């Protein structure tokens, strides 16, 4: 079994013990590289060699399943997990781990883009959290955004972070990058207008600093928890960081849905991890049994209470212990209902690289969003043909 890069060692030890006792099997846990891309490449090397030494592995559920499933590297799980088994699992993750209508993993870690805002500042001005980008811009200006207090701290440096945030602008404007038939749509008017809104935050509205094109996820989080930003869009981990010792915004943070444009509902980028089985495994039955234990309610609660891992079972979001730490639990459920994945294609890595480069040229003012959309489309069409 190979795990993902998380600092939850003691909780994981208890989890493995539970799996061993429940199923009368022995777990040999191998810690994965801390960098997701390094971990991915290690898995690819192993799978390409049909190496069966690892049975179960922790899979990035939002981008890897199509690549791994298309190559025949992961075992379809449909015959092992019934509709009843999956009833409590979030639909967004069932879809994320599916490829060509086959299930290739069971999610265990919830993560999704969400709006964090300075509740104290909004409350003092009698403002409700913004639901559209136009509202966010207006509120940021009303609350006095300046060089010392960013209206919107964004993580738009070159990497997956800028793709994740671009997805929210495009789908929040009823656009798409690829449609359900894998046809390129990023040069459509709705998609281009989504990128235009993103660019305008920097170039026109001046509520997102141009420096955001150099900020990674952790940078935007730090700026926000230091009290130097009014709004930020980031992952689930920011909530705990905002309440931790050293934060300058303890008790003053609210959580809401990612702002949208003309789409009927908010579109937050889906993140998260899950357990998949190596197609070369010689221990399929034991692997299935292990995953069923790993993703059982009691084990997910263990990982939440002792490891801080947010679960993917709907019922646990109503658990009193969970709500105590995440009083916005219902908001988290609302967010996941509208969550969207990055392009689900076996060649996603190449697609992502193109989107990163071209979208940043637009954000930096080097080309128009329309030209960037056209250039992205021209480059990714051969990849998805």
Short mmCIF file of N, CA and C in Angstrom, two decimals, residues 141-218:
data_model
loop_
_atom_site.label_atom_id
_atom_site.label_comp_id
_atom_site.label_asym_id
_atom_site.label_seq_id
_atom_site.Cartn_x
_atom_site.Cartn_y
_atom_site.Cartn_z
N UNK A 141 -13.61 47.17 -2.91
CA UNK A 141 -13.38 48.62 -3.03
C UNK A 141 -14.04 49.38 -1.89
N UNK A 142 -15.25 48.97 -1.52
CA UNK A 142 -15.95 49.63 -0.42
C UNK A 142 -15.19 49.49 0.90
N UNK A 143 -14.56 48.33 1.09
CA UNK A 143 -13.85 48.06 2.34
C UNK A 143 -12.42 48.61 2.33
N UNK A 144 -12.08 49.31 1.27
CA UNK A 144 -10.80 50.03 1.26
C UNK A 144 -9.60 49.22 0.87
N UNK A 145 -9.76 48.27 -0.04
CA UNK A 145 -8.61 47.50 -0.51
C UNK A 145 -7.52 48.44 -1.01
N UNK A 146 -6.28 48.14 -0.63
CA UNK A 146 -5.14 48.97 -1.04
C UNK A 146 -3.88 48.13 -1.09
N UNK A 147 -2.74 48.77 -1.18
CA UNK A 147 -1.48 48.02 -1.29
C UNK A 147 -1.18 47.20 -0.04
N UNK A 148 -1.72 47.62 1.10
CA UNK A 148 -1.47 46.89 2.35
C UNK A 148 -2.59 45.88 2.66
N UNK A 149 -3.73 46.04 2.03
CA UNK A 149 -4.86 45.15 2.26
C UNK A 149 -5.42 44.75 0.90
N UNK A 150 -5.00 43.59 0.41
CA UNK A 150 -5.45 43.14 -0.91
C UNK A 150 -6.94 42.86 -0.89
N UNK A 151 -7.61 43.26 -1.95
CA UNK A 151 -9.02 42.91 -2.04
C UNK A 151 -9.20 41.42 -2.18
N UNK A 152 -8.33 40.80 -2.97
CA UNK A 152 -8.45 39.37 -3.27
C UNK A 152 -7.05 38.79 -3.41
N UNK A 153 -6.66 37.94 -2.47
CA UNK A 153 -5.36 37.26 -2.53
C UNK A 153 -5.52 35.98 -3.34
N UNK A 154 -4.88 35.93 -4.50
CA UNK A 154 -5.05 34.80 -5.41
C UNK A 154 -3.75 34.03 -5.59
N UNK A 155 -3.86 32.73 -5.80
CA UNK A 155 -2.68 31.90 -6.09
C UNK A 155 -2.70 31.56 -7.58
N UNK A 156 -2.11 32.45 -8.36
CA UNK A 156 -2.16 32.32 -9.82
C UNK A 156 -0.78 32.15 -10.44
N UNK A 157 0.18 31.64 -9.69
CA UNK A 157 1.48 31.38 -10.29
C UNK A 157 1.39 30.18 -11.22
N UNK A 158 2.38 30.01 -12.06
CA UNK A 158 2.36 28.92 -13.03
C UNK A 158 2.37 27.58 -12.30
N UNK A 159 1.39 26.76 -12.57
CA UNK A 159 1.23 25.48 -11.90
C UNK A 159 -0.24 25.12 -11.88
N UNK A 160 -0.55 24.04 -11.20
CA UNK A 160 -1.94 23.59 -11.14
C UNK A 160 -2.86 24.63 -10.50
N UNK A 161 -2.29 25.46 -9.60
CA UNK A 161 -3.14 26.41 -8.89
C UNK A 161 -3.84 27.38 -9.84
N UNK A 162 -3.17 27.85 -10.89
CA UNK A 162 -3.82 28.81 -11.79
C UNK A 162 -4.88 28.12 -12.64
N UNK A 163 -4.67 26.84 -12.98
CA UNK A 163 -5.69 26.09 -13.71
C UNK A 163 -6.93 25.89 -12.84
N UNK A 164 -6.70 25.53 -11.58
CA UNK A 164 -7.82 25.31 -10.66
C UNK A 164 -8.69 26.55 -10.54
N UNK A 165 -8.06 27.68 -10.42
CA UNK A 165 -8.84 28.91 -10.27
C UNK A 165 -9.48 29.34 -11.59
N UNK A 166 -8.82 29.11 -12.71
CA UNK A 166 -9.41 29.44 -14.01
C UNK A 166 -10.67 28.61 -14.26
N UNK A 167 -10.64 27.35 -13.86
CA UNK A 167 -11.82 26.49 -14.00
C UNK A 167 -13.04 27.16 -13.36
N UNK A 168 -12.84 27.77 -12.20
CA UNK A 168 -13.96 28.40 -11.48
C UNK A 168 -14.53 29.60 -12.22
N UNK A 169 -13.67 30.35 -12.88
CA UNK A 169 -14.15 31.48 -13.68
C UNK A 169 -14.90 31.01 -14.92
N UNK A 170 -14.35 30.02 -15.60
CA UNK A 170 -14.97 29.55 -16.85
C UNK A 170 -16.30 28.86 -16.58
N UNK A 171 -16.31 27.91 -15.65
CA UNK A 171 -17.54 27.17 -15.38
C UNK A 171 -18.54 28.04 -14.61
N UNK A 172 -18.04 29.01 -13.87
CA UNK A 172 -18.93 29.95 -13.20
C UNK A 172 -19.59 30.93 -14.15
N UNK A 173 -19.14 30.90 -15.41
CA UNK A 173 -19.77 31.71 -16.45
C UNK A 173 -20.48 30.82 -17.47
N UNK A 174 -20.78 29.58 -17.06
CA UNK A 174 -21.47 28.61 -17.91
C UNK A 174 -20.63 28.17 -19.10
N UNK A 175 -19.30 28.33 -18.99
CA UNK A 175 -18.41 27.87 -20.04
C UNK A 175 -17.84 26.50 -19.72
N UNK A 176 -17.02 25.99 -20.62
CA UNK A 176 -16.34 24.71 -20.43
C UNK A 176 -14.95 24.78 -21.04
N UNK A 177 -14.09 23.87 -20.61
CA UNK A 177 -12.78 23.70 -21.25
C UNK A 177 -12.88 22.60 -22.30
N UNK A 178 -13.34 21.43 -21.87
CA UNK A 178 -13.72 20.34 -22.77
C UNK A 178 -15.17 19.99 -22.47
N UNK A 179 -15.94 19.66 -23.48
CA UNK A 179 -17.31 19.24 -23.21
C UNK A 179 -17.36 17.74 -22.93
N UNK A 180 -18.54 17.19 -22.75
CA UNK A 180 -18.68 15.78 -22.38
C UNK A 180 -18.16 14.84 -23.46
N UNK A 181 -18.05 15.33 -24.68
CA UNK A 181 -17.51 14.53 -25.78
C UNK A 181 -16.04 14.80 -26.03
N UNK A 182 -15.40 15.51 -25.10
CA UNK A 182 -13.98 15.86 -25.17
C UNK A 182 -13.66 16.85 -26.29
N UNK A 183 -14.67 17.54 -26.77
CA UNK A 183 -14.45 18.60 -27.76
C UNK A 183 -13.99 19.87 -27.05
N UNK A 184 -13.05 20.57 -27.65
CA UNK A 184 -12.48 21.77 -27.04
C UNK A 184 -13.48 22.92 -27.07
N UNK A 185 -13.69 23.53 -25.89
CA UNK A 185 -14.63 24.64 -25.76
C UNK A 185 -14.01 25.88 -25.12
N UNK A 186 -12.72 25.84 -24.85
CA UNK A 186 -12.10 26.93 -24.10
C UNK A 186 -12.03 28.23 -24.91
N UNK A 187 -12.23 28.14 -26.22
CA UNK A 187 -12.26 29.34 -27.04
C UNK A 187 -13.68 29.84 -27.31
N UNK A 188 -14.67 29.24 -26.62
CA UNK A 188 -16.05 29.69 -26.77
C UNK A 188 -16.24 31.04 -26.10
N UNK A 189 -17.26 31.81 -26.48
CA UNK A 189 -17.47 33.12 -25.84
C UNK A 189 -17.62 33.05 -24.32
N UNK A 190 -18.33 32.05 -23.81
CA UNK A 190 -18.52 31.95 -22.36
C UNK A 190 -17.20 31.68 -21.64
N UNK A 191 -16.37 30.81 -22.22
CA UNK A 191 -15.08 30.51 -21.61
C UNK A 191 -14.16 31.72 -21.67
N UNK A 192 -14.13 32.38 -22.80
CA UNK A 192 -13.28 33.57 -22.95
C UNK A 192 -13.72 34.68 -21.99
N UNK A 193 -15.02 34.85 -21.83
CA UNK A 193 -15.51 35.85 -20.88
C UNK A 193 -15.12 35.50 -19.45
N UNK A 194 -15.05 34.21 -19.14
CA UNK A 194 -14.60 33.80 -17.82
C UNK A 194 -13.16 34.20 -17.59
N UNK A 195 -12.30 33.95 -18.57
CA UNK A 195 -10.90 34.37 -18.47
C UNK A 195 -10.80 35.89 -18.41
N UNK A 196 -11.65 36.57 -19.17
CA UNK A 196 -11.65 38.04 -19.15
C UNK A 196 -11.95 38.58 -17.75
N UNK A 197 -12.90 37.95 -17.05
CA UNK A 197 -13.24 38.38 -15.69
C UNK A 197 -12.04 38.21 -14.77
N UNK A 198 -11.31 37.11 -14.95
CA UNK A 198 -10.12 36.84 -14.16
C UNK A 198 -9.06 37.91 -14.42
N UNK A 199 -8.84 38.22 -15.69
CA UNK A 199 -7.86 39.24 -16.08
C UNK A 199 -8.26 40.60 -15.52
N UNK A 200 -9.54 40.92 -15.60
CA UNK A 200 -10.01 42.24 -15.16
C UNK A 200 -9.77 42.48 -13.67
N UNK A 201 -9.78 41.43 -12.87
CA UNK A 201 -9.52 41.61 -11.44
C UNK A 201 -8.16 42.26 -11.22
N UNK A 202 -7.21 41.93 -12.10
CA UNK A 202 -5.86 42.49 -12.00
C UNK A 202 -5.73 43.78 -12.80
N UNK A 203 -6.08 43.71 -14.07
CA UNK A 203 -5.76 44.80 -14.99
C UNK A 203 -6.75 45.97 -14.93
N UNK A 204 -8.00 45.70 -14.61
CA UNK A 204 -9.02 46.75 -14.62
C UNK A 204 -9.46 47.14 -13.21
N UNK A 205 -9.91 46.16 -12.44
CA UNK A 205 -10.47 46.45 -11.12
C UNK A 205 -9.42 46.71 -10.06
N UNK A 206 -8.23 46.14 -10.26
CA UNK A 206 -7.10 46.35 -9.33
C UNK A 206 -7.39 45.83 -7.92
N UNK A 207 -8.23 44.81 -7.80
CA UNK A 207 -8.47 44.24 -6.46
C UNK A 207 -7.62 42.99 -6.23
N UNK A 208 -7.09 42.41 -7.30
CA UNK A 208 -6.14 41.31 -7.19
C UNK A 208 -4.77 41.84 -7.61
N UNK A 209 -3.77 41.81 -6.73
CA UNK A 209 -2.45 42.33 -7.09
C UNK A 209 -1.83 41.54 -8.25
N UNK A 210 -1.11 42.22 -9.12
CA UNK A 210 -0.40 41.54 -10.19
C UNK A 210 0.57 40.51 -9.63
N UNK A 211 1.05 40.76 -8.42
CA UNK A 211 1.97 39.82 -7.76
C UNK A 211 1.35 38.45 -7.57
N UNK A 212 0.02 38.36 -7.66
CA UNK A 212 -0.65 37.06 -7.51
C UNK A 212 -0.18 36.06 -8.56
N UNK A 213 0.36 36.55 -9.68
CA UNK A 213 0.86 35.64 -10.71
C UNK A 213 2.16 34.97 -10.28
N UNK A 214 2.67 35.34 -9.11
CA UNK A 214 3.85 34.68 -8.55
C UNK A 214 3.51 33.94 -7.25
N UNK A 215 2.26 34.03 -6.80
CA UNK A 215 1.87 33.44 -5.52
C UNK A 215 1.37 32.02 -5.71
N UNK A 216 1.87 31.12 -4.90
CA UNK A 216 1.35 29.76 -4.86
C UNK A 216 0.26 29.67 -3.79
N UNK A 217 -0.32 28.49 -3.66
CA UNK A 217 -1.44 28.31 -2.73
C UNK A 217 -1.09 28.74 -1.31
N UNK A 218 0.08 28.32 -0.85
CA UNK A 218 0.50 28.67 0.50
C UNK A 218 0.75 30.15 0.69
#
